[in-house]
mmCIF file of C-alpha atoms in Angstrom:
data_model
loop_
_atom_site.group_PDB
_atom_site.id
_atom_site.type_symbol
_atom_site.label_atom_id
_atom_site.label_comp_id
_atom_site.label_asym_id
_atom_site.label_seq_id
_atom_site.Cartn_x
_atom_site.Cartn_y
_atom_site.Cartn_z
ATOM 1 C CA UNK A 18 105.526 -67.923 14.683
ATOM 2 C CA UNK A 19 103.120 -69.336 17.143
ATOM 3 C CA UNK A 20 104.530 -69.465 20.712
ATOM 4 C CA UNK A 21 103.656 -71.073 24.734
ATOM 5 C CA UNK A 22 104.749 -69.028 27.678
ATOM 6 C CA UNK A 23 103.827 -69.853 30.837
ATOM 7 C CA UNK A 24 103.694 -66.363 33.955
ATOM 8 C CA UNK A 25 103.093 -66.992 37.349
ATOM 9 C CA UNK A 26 101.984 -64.287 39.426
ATOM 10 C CA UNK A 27 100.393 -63.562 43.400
ATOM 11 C CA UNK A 28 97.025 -63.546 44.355
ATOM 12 C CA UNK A 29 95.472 -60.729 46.594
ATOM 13 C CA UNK A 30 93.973 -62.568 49.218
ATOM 14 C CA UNK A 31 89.974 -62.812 49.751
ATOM 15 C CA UNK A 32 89.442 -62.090 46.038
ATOM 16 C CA UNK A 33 86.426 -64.909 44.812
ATOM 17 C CA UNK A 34 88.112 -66.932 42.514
ATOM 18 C CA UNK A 35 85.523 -66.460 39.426
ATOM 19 C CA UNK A 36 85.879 -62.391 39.780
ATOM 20 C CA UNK A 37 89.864 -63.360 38.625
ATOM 21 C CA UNK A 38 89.453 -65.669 36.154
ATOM 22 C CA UNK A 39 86.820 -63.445 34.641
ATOM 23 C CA UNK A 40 89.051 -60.708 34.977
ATOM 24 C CA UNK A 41 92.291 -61.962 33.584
ATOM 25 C CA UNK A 42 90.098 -64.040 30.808
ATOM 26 C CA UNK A 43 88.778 -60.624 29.425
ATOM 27 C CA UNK A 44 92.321 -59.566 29.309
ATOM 28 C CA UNK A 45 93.656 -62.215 26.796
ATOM 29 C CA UNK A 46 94.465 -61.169 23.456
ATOM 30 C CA UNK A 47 95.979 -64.409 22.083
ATOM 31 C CA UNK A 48 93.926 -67.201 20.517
ATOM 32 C CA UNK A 49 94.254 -69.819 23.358
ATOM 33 C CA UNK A 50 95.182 -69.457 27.077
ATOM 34 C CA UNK A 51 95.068 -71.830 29.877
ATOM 35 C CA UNK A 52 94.447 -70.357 33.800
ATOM 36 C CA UNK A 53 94.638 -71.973 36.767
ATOM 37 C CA UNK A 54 94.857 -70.910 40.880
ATOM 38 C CA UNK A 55 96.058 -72.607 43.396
ATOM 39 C CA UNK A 56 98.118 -71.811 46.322
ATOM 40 C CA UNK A 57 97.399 -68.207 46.259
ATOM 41 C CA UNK A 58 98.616 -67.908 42.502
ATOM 42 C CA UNK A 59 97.413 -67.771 38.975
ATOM 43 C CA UNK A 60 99.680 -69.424 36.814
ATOM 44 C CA UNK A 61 98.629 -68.341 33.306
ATOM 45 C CA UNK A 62 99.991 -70.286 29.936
ATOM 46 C CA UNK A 63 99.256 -68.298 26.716
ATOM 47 C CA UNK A 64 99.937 -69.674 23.123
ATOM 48 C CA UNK A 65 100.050 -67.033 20.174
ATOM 49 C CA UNK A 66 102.679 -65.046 18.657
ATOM 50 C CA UNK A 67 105.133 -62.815 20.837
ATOM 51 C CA UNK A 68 103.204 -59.766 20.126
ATOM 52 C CA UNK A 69 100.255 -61.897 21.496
ATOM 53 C CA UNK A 70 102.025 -63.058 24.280
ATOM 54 C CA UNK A 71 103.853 -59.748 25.635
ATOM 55 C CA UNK A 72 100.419 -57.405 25.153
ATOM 56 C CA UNK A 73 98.196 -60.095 26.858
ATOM 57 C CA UNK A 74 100.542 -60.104 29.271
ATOM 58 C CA UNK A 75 100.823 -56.751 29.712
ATOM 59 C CA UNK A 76 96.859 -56.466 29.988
ATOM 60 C CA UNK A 77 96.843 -59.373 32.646
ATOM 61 C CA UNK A 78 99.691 -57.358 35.069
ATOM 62 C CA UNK A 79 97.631 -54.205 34.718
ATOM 63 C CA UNK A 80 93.818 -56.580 35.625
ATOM 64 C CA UNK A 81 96.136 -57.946 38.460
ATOM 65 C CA UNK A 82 97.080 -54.727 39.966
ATOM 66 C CA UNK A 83 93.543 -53.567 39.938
ATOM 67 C CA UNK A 84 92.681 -56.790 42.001
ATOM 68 C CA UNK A 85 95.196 -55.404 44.177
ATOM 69 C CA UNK A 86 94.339 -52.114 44.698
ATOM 70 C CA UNK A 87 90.587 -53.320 45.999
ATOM 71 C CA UNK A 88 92.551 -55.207 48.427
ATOM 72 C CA UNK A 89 94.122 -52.451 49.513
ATOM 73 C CA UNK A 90 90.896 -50.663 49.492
ATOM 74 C CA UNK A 91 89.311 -53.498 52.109
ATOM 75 C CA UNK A 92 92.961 -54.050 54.433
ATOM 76 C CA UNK A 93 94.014 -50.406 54.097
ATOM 77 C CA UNK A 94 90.905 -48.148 53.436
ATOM 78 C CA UNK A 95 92.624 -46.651 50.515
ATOM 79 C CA UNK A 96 92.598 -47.585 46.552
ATOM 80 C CA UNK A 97 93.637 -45.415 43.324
ATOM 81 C CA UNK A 98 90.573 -43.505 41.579
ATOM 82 C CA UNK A 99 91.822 -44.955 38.621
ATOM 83 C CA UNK A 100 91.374 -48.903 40.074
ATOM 84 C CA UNK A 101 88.263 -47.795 41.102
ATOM 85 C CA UNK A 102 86.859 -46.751 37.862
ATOM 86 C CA UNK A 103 88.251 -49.329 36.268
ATOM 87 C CA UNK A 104 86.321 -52.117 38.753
ATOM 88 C CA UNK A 105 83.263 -49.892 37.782
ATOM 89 C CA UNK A 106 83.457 -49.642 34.336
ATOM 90 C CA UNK A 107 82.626 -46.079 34.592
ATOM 91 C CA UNK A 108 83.865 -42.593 35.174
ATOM 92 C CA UNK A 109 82.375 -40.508 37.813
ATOM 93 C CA UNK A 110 83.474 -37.352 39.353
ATOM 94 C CA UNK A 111 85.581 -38.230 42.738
ATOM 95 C CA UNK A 112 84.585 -35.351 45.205
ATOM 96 C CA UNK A 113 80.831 -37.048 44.365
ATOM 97 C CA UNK A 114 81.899 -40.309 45.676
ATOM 98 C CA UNK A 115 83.065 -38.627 49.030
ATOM 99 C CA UNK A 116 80.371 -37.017 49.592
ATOM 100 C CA UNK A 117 78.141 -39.969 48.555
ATOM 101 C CA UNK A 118 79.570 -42.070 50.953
ATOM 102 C CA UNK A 119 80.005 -39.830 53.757
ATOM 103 C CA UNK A 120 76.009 -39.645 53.416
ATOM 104 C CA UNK A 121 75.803 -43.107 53.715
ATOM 105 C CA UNK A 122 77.859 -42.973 57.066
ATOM 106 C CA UNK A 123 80.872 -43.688 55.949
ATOM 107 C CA UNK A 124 84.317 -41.428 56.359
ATOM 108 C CA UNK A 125 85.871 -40.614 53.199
ATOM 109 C CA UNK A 126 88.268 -38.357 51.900
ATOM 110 C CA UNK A 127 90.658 -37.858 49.218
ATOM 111 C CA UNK A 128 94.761 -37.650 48.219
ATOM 112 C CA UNK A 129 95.583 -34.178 47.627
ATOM 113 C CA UNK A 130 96.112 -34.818 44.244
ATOM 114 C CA UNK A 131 92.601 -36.601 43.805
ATOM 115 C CA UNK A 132 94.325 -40.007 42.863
ATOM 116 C CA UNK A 133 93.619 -41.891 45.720
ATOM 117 C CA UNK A 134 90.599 -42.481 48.024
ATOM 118 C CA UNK A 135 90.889 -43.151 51.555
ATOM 119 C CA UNK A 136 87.627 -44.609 53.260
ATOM 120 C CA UNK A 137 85.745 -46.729 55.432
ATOM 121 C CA UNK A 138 83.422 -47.809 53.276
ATOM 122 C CA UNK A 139 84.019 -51.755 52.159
ATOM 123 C CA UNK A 140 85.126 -52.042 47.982
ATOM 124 C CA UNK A 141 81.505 -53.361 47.393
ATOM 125 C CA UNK A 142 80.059 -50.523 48.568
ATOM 126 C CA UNK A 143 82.456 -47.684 46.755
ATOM 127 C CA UNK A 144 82.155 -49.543 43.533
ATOM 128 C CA UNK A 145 77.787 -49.767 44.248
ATOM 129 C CA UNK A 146 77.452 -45.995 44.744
ATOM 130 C CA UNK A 147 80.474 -45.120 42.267
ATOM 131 C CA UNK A 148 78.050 -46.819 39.561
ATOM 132 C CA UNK A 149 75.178 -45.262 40.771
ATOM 133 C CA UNK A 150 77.103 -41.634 40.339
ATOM 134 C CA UNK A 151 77.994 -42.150 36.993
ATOM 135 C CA UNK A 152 74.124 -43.353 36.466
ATOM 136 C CA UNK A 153 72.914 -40.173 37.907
ATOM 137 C CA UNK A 154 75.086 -37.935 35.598
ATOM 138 C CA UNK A 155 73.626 -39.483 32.285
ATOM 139 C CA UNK A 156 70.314 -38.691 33.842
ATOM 140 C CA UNK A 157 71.134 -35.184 34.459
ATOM 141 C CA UNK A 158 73.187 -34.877 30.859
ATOM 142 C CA UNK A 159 70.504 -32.509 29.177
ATOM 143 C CA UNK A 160 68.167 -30.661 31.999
ATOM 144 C CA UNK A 161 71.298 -29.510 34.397
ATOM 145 C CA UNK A 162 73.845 -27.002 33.403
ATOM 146 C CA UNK A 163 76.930 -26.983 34.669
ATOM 147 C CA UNK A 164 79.240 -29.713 36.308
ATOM 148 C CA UNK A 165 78.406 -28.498 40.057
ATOM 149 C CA UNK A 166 75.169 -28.915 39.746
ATOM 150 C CA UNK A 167 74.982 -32.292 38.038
ATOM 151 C CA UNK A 168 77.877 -33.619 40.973
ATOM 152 C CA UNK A 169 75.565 -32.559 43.580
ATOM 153 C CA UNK A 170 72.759 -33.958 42.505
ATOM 154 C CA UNK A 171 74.727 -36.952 41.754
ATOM 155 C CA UNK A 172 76.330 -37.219 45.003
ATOM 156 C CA UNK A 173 72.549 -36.815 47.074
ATOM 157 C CA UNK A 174 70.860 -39.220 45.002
ATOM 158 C CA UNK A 175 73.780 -41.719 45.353
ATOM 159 C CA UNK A 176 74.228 -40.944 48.768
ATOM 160 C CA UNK A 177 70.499 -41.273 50.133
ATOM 161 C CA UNK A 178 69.675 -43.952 47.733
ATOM 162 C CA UNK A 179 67.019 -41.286 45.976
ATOM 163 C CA UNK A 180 65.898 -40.443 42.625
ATOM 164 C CA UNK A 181 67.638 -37.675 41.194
ATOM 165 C CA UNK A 182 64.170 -36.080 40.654
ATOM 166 C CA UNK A 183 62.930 -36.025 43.988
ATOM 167 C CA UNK A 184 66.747 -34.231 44.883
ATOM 168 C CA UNK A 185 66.094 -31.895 42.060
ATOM 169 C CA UNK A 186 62.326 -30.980 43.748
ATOM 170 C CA UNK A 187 63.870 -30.624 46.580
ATOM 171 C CA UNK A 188 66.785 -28.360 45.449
ATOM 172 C CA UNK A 189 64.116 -26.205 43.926
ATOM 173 C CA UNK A 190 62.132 -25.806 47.183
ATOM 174 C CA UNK A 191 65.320 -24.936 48.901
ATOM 175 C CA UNK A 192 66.143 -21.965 46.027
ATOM 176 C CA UNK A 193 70.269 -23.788 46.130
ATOM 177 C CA UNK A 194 68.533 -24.631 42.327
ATOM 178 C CA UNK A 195 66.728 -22.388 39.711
ATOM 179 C CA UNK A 196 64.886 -23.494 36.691
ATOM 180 C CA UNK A 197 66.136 -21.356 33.607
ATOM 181 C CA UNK A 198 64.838 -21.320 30.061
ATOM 182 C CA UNK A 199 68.697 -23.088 29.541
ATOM 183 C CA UNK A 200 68.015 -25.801 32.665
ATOM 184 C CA UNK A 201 68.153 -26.127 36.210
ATOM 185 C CA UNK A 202 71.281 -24.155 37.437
ATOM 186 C CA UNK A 203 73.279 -23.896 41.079
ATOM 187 C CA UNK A 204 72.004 -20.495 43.074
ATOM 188 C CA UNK A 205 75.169 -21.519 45.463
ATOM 189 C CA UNK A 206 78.643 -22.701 46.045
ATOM 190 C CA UNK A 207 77.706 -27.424 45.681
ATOM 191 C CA UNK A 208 78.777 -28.293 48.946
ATOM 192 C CA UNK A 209 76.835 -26.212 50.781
ATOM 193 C CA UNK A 210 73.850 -26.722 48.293
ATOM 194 C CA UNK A 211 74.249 -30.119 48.939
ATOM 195 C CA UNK A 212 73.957 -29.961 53.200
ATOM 196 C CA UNK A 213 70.947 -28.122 52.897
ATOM 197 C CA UNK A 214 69.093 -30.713 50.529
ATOM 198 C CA UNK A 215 70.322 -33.929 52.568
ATOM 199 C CA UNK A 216 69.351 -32.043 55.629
ATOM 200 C CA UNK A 217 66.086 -31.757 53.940
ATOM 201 C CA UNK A 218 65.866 -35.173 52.089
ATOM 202 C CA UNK A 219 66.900 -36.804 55.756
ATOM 203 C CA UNK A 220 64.333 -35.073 57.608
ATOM 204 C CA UNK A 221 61.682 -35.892 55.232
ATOM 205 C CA UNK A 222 62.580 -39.544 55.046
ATOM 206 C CA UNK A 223 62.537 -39.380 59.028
ATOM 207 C CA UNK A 224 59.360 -41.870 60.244
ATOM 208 C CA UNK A 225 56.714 -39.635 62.087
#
């Protein structure tokens, strides 16, 4: 039996008004929905059966709490890892997006349980260099062993806005990475790797 429910729900503040309807849009499982904002609300009518209904529904609280989690991230410098790889459509190891954005002068740390980051960084910019982890990774899939390695890497080329080649020549130079018959591998504990080579990638991008 075909049905017509109207929800009304809050808006985050600040949030462009095409980035929600595209977001709750993409959410809608039912075969017709009408949205509208105004007044700092999204009213949201959706006809289809009441398994339709509920699970868009469902789908649309979920898109909604994402929205306000970045808002969270820009008023209170802090947002789930979850919201934020939803927002980027991909995964990415979180200690990488620290140190990525502490490279790129930013303070960042996270929960104690890894769910939540705090930073300074504005949500543009996490979910920019949060992409540009995950990118780094798929590069690194087959010529870097181990998960260290690759999140280093990751992390400096994200970071320094550098390809992940010209971190791995510099990673050799430095001996913190060794060239195998199996791959490139980490000679020492990431974090430490990883000072040395931005050290060395700052220097060298240094004018004069």
């Amino acid at each position: 039996m075909i049905k017509r429910k109207l929800y009304v729900a809050n808006l985050p503040p600040g949030i462009p008004i095409d980035k929600v309807y595209e977001k709750i849009s993409s959410t809608i499982r039912s075969g017709y929905a009408e949205i509208s904002i105004r007044g700092g609300r999204v009213y949201i009518e959706i006809v289809g059966t009441e398994f339709e209904i509920k699970d868009s529904w469902y789908r649309v609280r979920q898109a909604l709490a994402d929205l306000w989690e970045l808002y969270r991230l820009r008023t209170r410098r802090e947002a789930s890892i979850e919201a934020i790889v939803k927002e980027a459509g991909r995964t990415f190891p979180p200690e990488a997006l620290v140190y990525a954005l502490e490279l790129r002068g930013y303070e960042a740390r996270l929960s104690d349980d890894k769910s939540l980051l705090y930073t300074t960084a504005p949500p543009e910019e996490v979910i920019t260099t949060a992409r540009k982890i995950a990118d780094a990774i798929d590069q690194l899939k087959y010529r870097v062993r181990g998960s260290a390695a690759k999140r280093m890497i990751a992390a400096i080329a994200a970071g320094l806005d550098v390809d992940v080649e010209h971190v791995i020549e510099y990673g050799l130079r430095s001996r913190v990475l060794e060239e195998t018959e199996d791959g490139i591998i980490l000679r020492e504990e990431w974090r430490r790797g990883l000072r040395k080579i931005a050290v060395m990638l700052k220097g060298a991008q240094t004018p004069g």
